[in-house]
């Protein structure tokens, strides 16, 4: 089930809210927990009921392991063995479902073997809820968790707003909120802010990200036919598609959390305002960055053992980040290149600071934009061809089909205005440039959604209704969020 689908917006979400608050009103708090767990698992199983066996088994096994680790807190060696055993089980599950075929493909290619691939169907969100539970096992070993009830733990893992594509939450920021009885009643300011964030996120996804996505699909569908200008337009389109897609998802997830009086951690903070790759990763997928820093980078020694060791640790972290995103050499190379740029930032920090903020921003944005090509491409050869097209100076011709990707029905209404009609007649690809320049303006000038203090007024309430209705009417063919694939 997708946030941007009729069944979720019109049926699942209202029914879940009514059931949850109704049970809490009757002071059936534990039943309310079980109801929300059941609805969350139903949300997950809607994609494929077979996924339920995986997530339910994962929750049960990790809960039992964490209880075992807590019971051995006075026997650190035994507790550590159990923690490592649990992490190995979680890693094995991810490896089998996400990387087994990739591993066999490479064995076949390198050694000339012909092992049959299993074509395993990837369970949605497996990387997210597995990392979440690994963090819980480690925190249990460190003595940072309590002996939560099974329903509290299961709700922490399965809570549907963050289940499929994050953020990767920690027990300490979630379970206490579910235990707080003050959060069990409807709080109008929270509900209003939640509706605002959900409507804003839906608008970003349906009207902006999916529009850029049409140009991306056209361009990456036939890379060989691209002119140099088209390659840059398509690369920028993907840069903005993934921005508004992920930003929209984060807004919707946090907004739904507010509807249940649950504050999910920030996961997105205007990353294209960054003036270095290091800053970019402090703003992009913040919960993943936090996990990698807390559970990999710092245990490896962080930056405490000299520049060479620091850079090695950085490269390991970004290698894991790349592999986490997908079973393809494009993701591996994408992660390593980001890591290499972060190391260069450290080596030349003083020289970098002297460049000036505008130059630093330009270089960072161009690097991120080019690396997104690798992230989107089917394979490294396709990515190489695409980048070659970008720098081939093969002309500025742009096909009419690319312009048409940006001509929404809603914009056609504006074409009746004399000024818009004149501009449309005199500027080739007018709507395309409006989208691209408008996207630049939004990502650079607008505050992040979490920074906006929402005060319910008539005008803002009307804006929420307009955004929601416009987005729902524009749903058409439902497209999944890009991070659902990871």
XYZ file of C-alpha atoms in Angstrom:
486
model
C 0.000 0.000 0.000
C 1.363 3.404 -0.946
C 0.832 6.717 0.850
C -0.068 8.227 -2.534
C -2.933 5.836 -3.304
C -6.695 6.171 -3.012
C -7.045 3.112 -0.781
C -4.572 4.541 1.740
C -5.899 8.102 1.784
C -9.625 7.357 1.679
C -9.863 4.084 3.618
C -6.789 2.780 5.441
C -5.649 5.976 7.178
C -9.106 7.176 8.368
C -10.061 3.684 9.606
C -6.748 3.245 11.446
C -7.055 6.653 13.122
C -10.649 5.998 14.193
C -9.835 2.551 15.551
C -6.695 3.654 17.397
C -8.206 6.718 19.067
C -11.469 4.883 19.750
C -9.689 2.120 21.661
C -7.583 4.645 23.558
C -10.726 6.617 24.452
C -12.052 3.415 26.016
C -8.684 3.091 27.821
C -7.920 -0.178 26.059
C -4.320 0.872 25.639
C -2.763 -2.514 25.029
C -5.514 -3.474 22.587
C -4.868 -0.149 20.833
C -1.214 -1.178 20.490
C -2.214 -4.548 19.062
C -4.679 -2.864 16.705
C -1.993 -0.501 15.394
C 0.458 -3.403 15.010
C -2.180 -5.361 13.097
C -2.955 -2.423 10.798
C 0.761 -1.788 10.243
C 1.317 -5.420 9.290
C -1.747 -5.252 7.042
C -0.254 -2.165 5.395
C 2.973 -4.107 4.852
C 1.306 -7.323 3.729
C -0.837 -5.472 1.188
C 2.167 -5.477 -1.164
C 2.654 -9.240 -0.801
C 1.289 -11.352 2.042
C 4.426 -13.533 1.924
C 6.407 -10.568 3.271
C 4.547 -10.968 6.571
C 6.350 -14.210 7.408
C 9.687 -12.415 7.016
C 8.935 -9.330 9.091
C 7.047 -11.236 11.803
C 9.842 -13.798 12.078
C 12.431 -11.026 12.177
C 10.581 -9.173 14.946
C 10.133 -12.319 17.061
C 13.726 -13.558 16.696
C 15.289 -10.160 17.391
C 13.044 -9.589 20.401
C 14.010 -12.949 21.915
C 17.696 -12.288 21.209
C 17.503 -8.859 22.838
C 15.860 -10.364 25.927
C 18.632 -12.937 26.047
C 21.289 -10.225 25.767
C 19.652 -8.233 28.572
C 19.531 -11.327 30.795
C 23.291 -11.751 30.269
C 24.201 -8.159 31.103
C 26.409 -9.371 33.967
C 28.185 -11.803 31.647
C 29.522 -9.510 28.942
C 31.302 -12.175 26.942
C 28.175 -14.330 26.583
C 26.076 -11.246 25.836
C 28.496 -10.162 23.127
C 28.404 -13.605 21.516
C 24.600 -13.469 21.442
C 24.661 -9.937 19.991
C 27.078 -10.949 17.225
C 24.965 -14.027 16.539
C 21.874 -11.841 16.165
C 23.637 -9.388 13.860
C 24.846 -12.302 11.732
C 21.285 -13.621 11.431
C 20.016 -10.183 10.381
C 22.878 -9.737 7.917
C 22.243 -13.223 6.489
C 18.568 -12.410 5.927
C 19.444 -9.202 4.061
C 22.143 -11.004 2.077
C 19.817 -13.782 0.969
C 16.911 -11.608 -0.116
C 18.860 -8.627 -1.453
C 22.302 -9.796 -2.574
C 22.203 -13.560 -3.209
C 21.478 -13.292 -6.937
C 23.949 -10.408 -7.297
C 26.618 -12.559 -5.638
C 25.905 -15.520 -7.936
C 25.906 -13.295 -11.032
C 29.408 -12.129 -10.195
C 30.612 -15.648 -9.367
C 29.296 -16.800 -12.742
C 30.933 -13.871 -14.551
C 34.354 -14.127 -12.863
C 34.755 -17.914 -12.746
C 32.714 -18.894 -15.787
C 30.184 -20.816 -13.730
C 26.487 -21.224 -14.454
C 24.828 -21.258 -11.044
C 21.077 -20.803 -11.424
C 19.703 -17.532 -10.059
C 16.751 -17.702 -7.699
C 15.176 -14.388 -8.843
C 14.253 -13.696 -5.236
C 11.539 -11.108 -4.662
C 12.959 -8.361 -2.444
C 10.778 -7.746 0.640
C 9.973 -4.049 0.878
C 11.745 -2.099 3.575
C 13.924 -5.028 4.657
C 17.035 -2.838 4.870
C 15.199 -0.327 7.053
C 13.592 -2.598 9.632
C 16.678 -4.844 9.789
C 19.044 -1.939 10.520
C 16.537 -0.715 13.082
C 16.659 -4.048 14.887
C 20.445 -4.336 14.640
C 20.665 -1.013 16.468
C 18.347 -2.434 19.142
C 20.539 -5.510 19.626
C 23.664 -3.361 19.979
C 21.928 -0.974 22.381
C 20.729 -3.967 24.421
C 24.314 -5.178 24.737
C 25.402 -1.675 25.771
C 22.723 -1.641 28.470
C 20.839 1.233 26.837
C 17.471 -0.538 26.486
C 14.820 -1.626 28.925
C 12.835 -4.852 29.070
C 9.965 -3.684 26.890
C 6.878 -5.794 26.378
C 6.652 -7.655 23.072
C 3.774 -5.486 21.810
C 5.820 -2.335 22.540
C 8.806 -3.701 20.645
C 6.669 -4.942 17.737
C 4.997 -1.532 17.426
C 8.389 0.197 17.489
C 9.534 -1.912 14.513
C 6.305 -2.127 12.517
C 4.773 1.368 12.957
C 3.626 1.857 9.371
C 4.622 5.508 8.662
C 8.318 4.584 8.918
C 8.187 0.875 8.060
C 8.841 0.886 4.312
C 11.328 3.708 3.727
C 12.386 5.076 7.076
C 13.453 7.032 8.907
C 15.545 4.410 10.695
C 14.304 5.060 14.223
C 15.786 4.171 17.603
C 13.893 2.598 20.478
C 14.590 5.530 22.790
C 12.848 8.020 20.531
C 9.798 5.853 19.761
C 8.734 3.497 22.553
C 8.497 6.229 25.252
C 6.108 8.125 22.964
C 3.858 5.078 22.626
C 3.948 4.594 26.409
C 3.002 8.234 27.111
C -0.739 8.256 27.857
C -0.964 11.949 26.927
C -0.255 10.899 23.339
C -3.228 8.543 23.344
C -5.786 11.326 22.837
C -6.430 13.461 19.792
C -4.388 16.680 20.027
C -5.745 19.227 17.480
C -2.481 21.192 16.905
C -0.586 17.949 16.217
C -3.361 16.711 13.951
C -3.429 19.993 12.001
C 0.333 19.965 11.513
C 0.180 16.321 10.470
C -2.435 17.043 7.814
C -0.389 19.997 6.557
C 2.806 17.925 6.254
C 0.957 15.029 4.630
C -0.680 17.321 2.059
C 2.618 19.076 1.346
C 4.438 15.768 0.899
C 1.716 14.383 -1.352
C 1.943 17.523 -3.510
C 5.737 17.194 -3.790
C 5.443 13.558 -4.818
C 2.496 13.658 -7.207
C 2.857 17.053 -8.884
C 6.620 17.662 -8.812
C 8.616 14.434 -8.423
C 6.434 12.382 -10.759
C 6.557 15.126 -13.404
C 10.353 15.137 -13.364
C 10.136 11.341 -13.389
C 8.547 11.369 -16.853
C 11.593 13.162 -18.282
C 13.927 10.788 -16.421
C 12.183 7.703 -17.810
C 12.359 9.126 -21.334
C 16.049 10.030 -21.095
C 17.359 6.904 -19.384
C 15.193 4.768 -21.660
C 17.360 5.675 -24.666
C 20.647 7.178 -23.492
C 22.271 6.811 -26.899
C 19.767 9.219 -28.463
C 20.458 12.061 -26.008
C 22.069 15.306 -27.073
C 24.384 17.043 -24.615
C 21.644 19.503 -23.625
C 19.117 16.700 -23.156
C 21.564 14.762 -20.981
C 21.944 17.737 -18.640
C 18.179 18.300 -18.551
C 17.545 14.632 -17.742
C 20.289 14.521 -15.099
C 18.851 17.621 -13.420
C 15.396 16.073 -13.686
C 16.558 13.014 -11.749
C 18.369 15.200 -9.236
C 15.082 16.996 -8.569
C 12.924 13.878 -8.867
C 14.770 12.045 -6.099
C 14.864 15.234 -3.997
C 11.110 15.886 -4.116
C 10.278 12.171 -4.007
C 12.273 11.585 -0.820
C 11.377 14.963 0.679
C 7.714 14.283 -0.057
C 7.906 10.837 1.530
C 9.609 12.231 4.646
C 6.959 14.958 4.981
C 4.170 12.410 4.624
C 5.753 9.964 7.089
C 6.359 12.672 9.689
C 2.881 14.074 9.032
C 1.226 10.691 9.624
C 3.322 10.354 12.773
C 1.864 13.657 14.011
C -1.651 12.331 13.376
C -0.840 9.641 15.971
C 1.032 12.123 18.233
C 4.344 10.453 17.398
C 7.327 12.637 16.519
C 9.500 10.836 13.967
C 13.112 12.043 13.718
C 14.113 14.421 10.936
C 15.426 12.576 7.901
C 15.797 15.348 5.336
C 17.123 18.886 5.759
C 17.434 20.767 2.450
C 20.513 18.801 1.265
C 20.966 20.802 -1.948
C 21.897 23.842 0.129
C 25.106 22.026 1.083
C 28.497 23.496 0.241
C 30.424 20.222 0.685
C 29.767 16.502 0.269
C 30.237 16.028 4.009
C 27.512 18.594 4.689
C 25.307 16.938 2.067
C 25.405 13.668 4.008
C 24.535 15.538 7.186
C 21.338 16.666 5.472
C 20.418 13.709 3.204
C 18.867 10.570 4.733
C 19.937 11.751 8.153
C 18.776 8.642 10.014
C 20.899 6.377 7.786
C 23.896 8.666 8.288
C 23.285 8.555 12.050
C 23.145 4.739 12.016
C 26.357 4.432 9.988
C 28.147 6.917 12.226
C 26.941 5.414 15.532
C 27.204 1.711 14.754
C 30.043 1.527 12.204
C 32.176 4.686 11.983
C 32.662 5.338 15.709
C 33.262 1.652 16.645
C 35.917 1.534 13.896
C 37.710 4.402 15.628
C 36.109 7.396 13.943
C 38.621 10.201 13.475
C 40.649 9.379 16.584
C 43.476 7.398 14.939
C 45.019 9.727 12.399
C 44.094 10.907 8.919
C 44.863 7.635 7.085
C 42.750 5.528 9.459
C 39.995 8.152 9.420
C 39.801 8.029 5.630
C 39.742 4.226 5.691
C 36.839 4.354 8.149
C 35.049 6.891 5.954
C 35.479 4.686 2.875
C 34.136 1.645 4.754
C 31.077 3.614 5.874
C 30.296 4.868 2.374
C 30.898 1.425 0.901
C 28.283 0.065 3.316
C 25.985 2.958 2.384
C 26.329 2.162 -1.304
C 25.738 -1.572 -0.827
C 22.793 -0.838 1.491
C 21.072 1.040 -1.333
C 21.088 -1.865 -3.751
C 22.660 -4.965 -5.250
C 24.411 -3.374 -8.199
C 27.953 -2.204 -8.891
C 26.510 1.229 -9.645
C 25.574 1.631 -5.969
C 28.956 0.329 -4.814
C 30.788 2.827 -7.018
C 28.363 5.599 -6.065
C 29.092 5.021 -2.378
C 32.866 4.809 -2.871
C 32.956 8.031 -4.905
C 30.980 9.858 -2.223
C 33.435 8.499 0.344
C 36.414 9.620 -1.750
C 34.970 13.136 -2.043
C 34.444 13.253 1.731
C 38.096 12.264 2.228
C 39.190 15.005 -0.184
C 37.101 17.442 1.861
C 39.124 16.463 4.911
C 42.502 16.620 3.141
C 41.899 20.051 1.626
C 39.599 21.546 4.264
C 41.510 24.850 4.537
C 41.807 25.310 0.782
C 38.155 24.385 0.351
C 37.036 27.034 2.837
C 38.939 29.703 0.905
C 36.935 29.107 -2.278
C 33.894 31.054 -1.133
C 30.421 29.734 -0.461
C 29.078 30.180 -4.018
C 31.954 28.268 -5.615
C 31.750 25.539 -2.945
C 28.021 25.174 -3.503
C 28.389 24.994 -7.303
C 31.086 22.325 -7.137
C 29.127 20.301 -4.576
C 25.865 20.467 -6.515
C 27.522 19.496 -9.805
C 29.262 16.538 -8.126
C 26.020 15.355 -6.513
C 24.156 15.773 -9.807
C 26.691 13.715 -11.779
C 26.833 10.989 -9.129
C 23.037 10.680 -9.191
C 23.455 9.493 -12.802
C 25.370 6.496 -11.462
C 22.663 5.950 -8.839
C 19.900 5.884 -11.487
C 21.628 3.995 -14.309
C 21.000 0.291 -14.909
C 24.723 -0.490 -14.973
C 28.110 1.212 -14.948
C 28.375 1.139 -18.756
C 25.070 3.012 -19.081
C 26.194 5.546 -16.488
C 29.464 6.047 -18.364
C 27.617 6.589 -21.640
C 25.279 9.079 -19.974
C 28.135 11.128 -18.492
C 29.901 10.983 -21.853
C 26.771 12.460 -23.451
C 26.747 15.252 -20.860
C 30.274 16.354 -21.768
C 30.317 15.439 -25.466
C 29.165 18.863 -26.692
C 26.921 16.972 -29.103
C 24.519 19.849 -29.547
C 21.732 21.731 -27.811
C 18.797 20.127 -29.627
C 15.927 19.078 -27.371
C 13.167 16.780 -28.591
C 9.547 17.847 -28.344
C 8.817 14.671 -26.329
C 11.063 15.936 -23.535
C 9.279 19.284 -23.417
C 5.925 17.513 -23.310
C 6.880 15.657 -20.121
C 6.399 18.929 -18.236
C 3.121 20.043 -19.831
C 0.624 19.193 -17.116
C -3.093 19.571 -17.681
C -3.237 22.083 -14.812
C -0.648 24.283 -16.529
C -2.693 24.271 -19.730
C -5.331 26.292 -17.856
C -2.709 28.964 -17.144
C -2.020 29.080 -20.869
C -5.294 30.970 -21.289
C -3.774 33.950 -19.490
C -2.404 36.464 -22.056
C 1.009 36.859 -20.380
C 1.550 33.099 -19.989
C 0.364 32.469 -23.537
C 2.833 35.047 -24.872
C 5.744 33.548 -22.907
C 4.762 30.029 -23.981
C 4.738 31.141 -27.620
C 8.151 32.823 -27.478
C 10.134 30.549 -25.129
C 10.765 27.008 -26.354
C 10.108 24.515 -23.569
C 8.580 27.218 -21.374
C 6.967 24.842 -18.852
C 10.102 22.700 -18.635
C 12.199 25.719 -17.697
C 9.540 26.798 -15.205
C 9.850 23.400 -13.504
C 13.667 23.381 -13.473
C 14.135 27.004 -12.377
C 11.266 26.687 -9.909
C 12.877 23.570 -8.425
C 16.170 25.426 -7.970
C 14.310 28.257 -6.247
C 12.466 25.900 -3.894
C 15.479 23.794 -2.866
C 17.671 26.852 -2.263
C 15.275 29.436 -0.838
C 12.577 27.541 1.032
C 12.927 26.442 4.623
C 12.800 22.740 5.368
C 9.332 21.474 6.296
C 10.387 20.671 9.877
C 11.519 24.288 10.321
C 8.125 25.721 9.396
C 5.981 26.518 12.421
C 2.467 25.609 11.367
C -0.257 27.683 12.978
C -3.733 26.652 11.856
C -5.461 29.656 10.309
C -8.276 29.827 7.783
C -5.871 30.624 4.926
C -3.485 27.798 5.818
C -6.308 25.339 6.333
C -7.663 26.289 2.920
C -4.188 25.812 1.424
C -3.984 22.314 2.944
C -7.382 21.420 1.484
C -6.405 22.762 -1.957
C -3.082 20.862 -1.943
C -4.766 17.666 -0.802
C -7.635 17.816 -3.300
C -5.352 18.843 -6.175
C -2.918 16.025 -5.394
C -5.625 13.377 -4.956
C -7.286 14.366 -8.230
C -3.887 14.182 -9.951
C -2.944 10.726 -8.650
C -3.732 8.947 -11.913
C -1.242 6.097 -12.276
C 0.178 5.509 -8.789
C 3.981 5.410 -8.687
C 6.004 4.086 -5.769
C 8.520 6.164 -3.854
C 12.085 5.706 -5.081
C 13.365 4.660 -1.651
C 10.803 1.836 -1.508
C 13.274 -0.081 -3.679
C 15.950 -0.085 -0.976
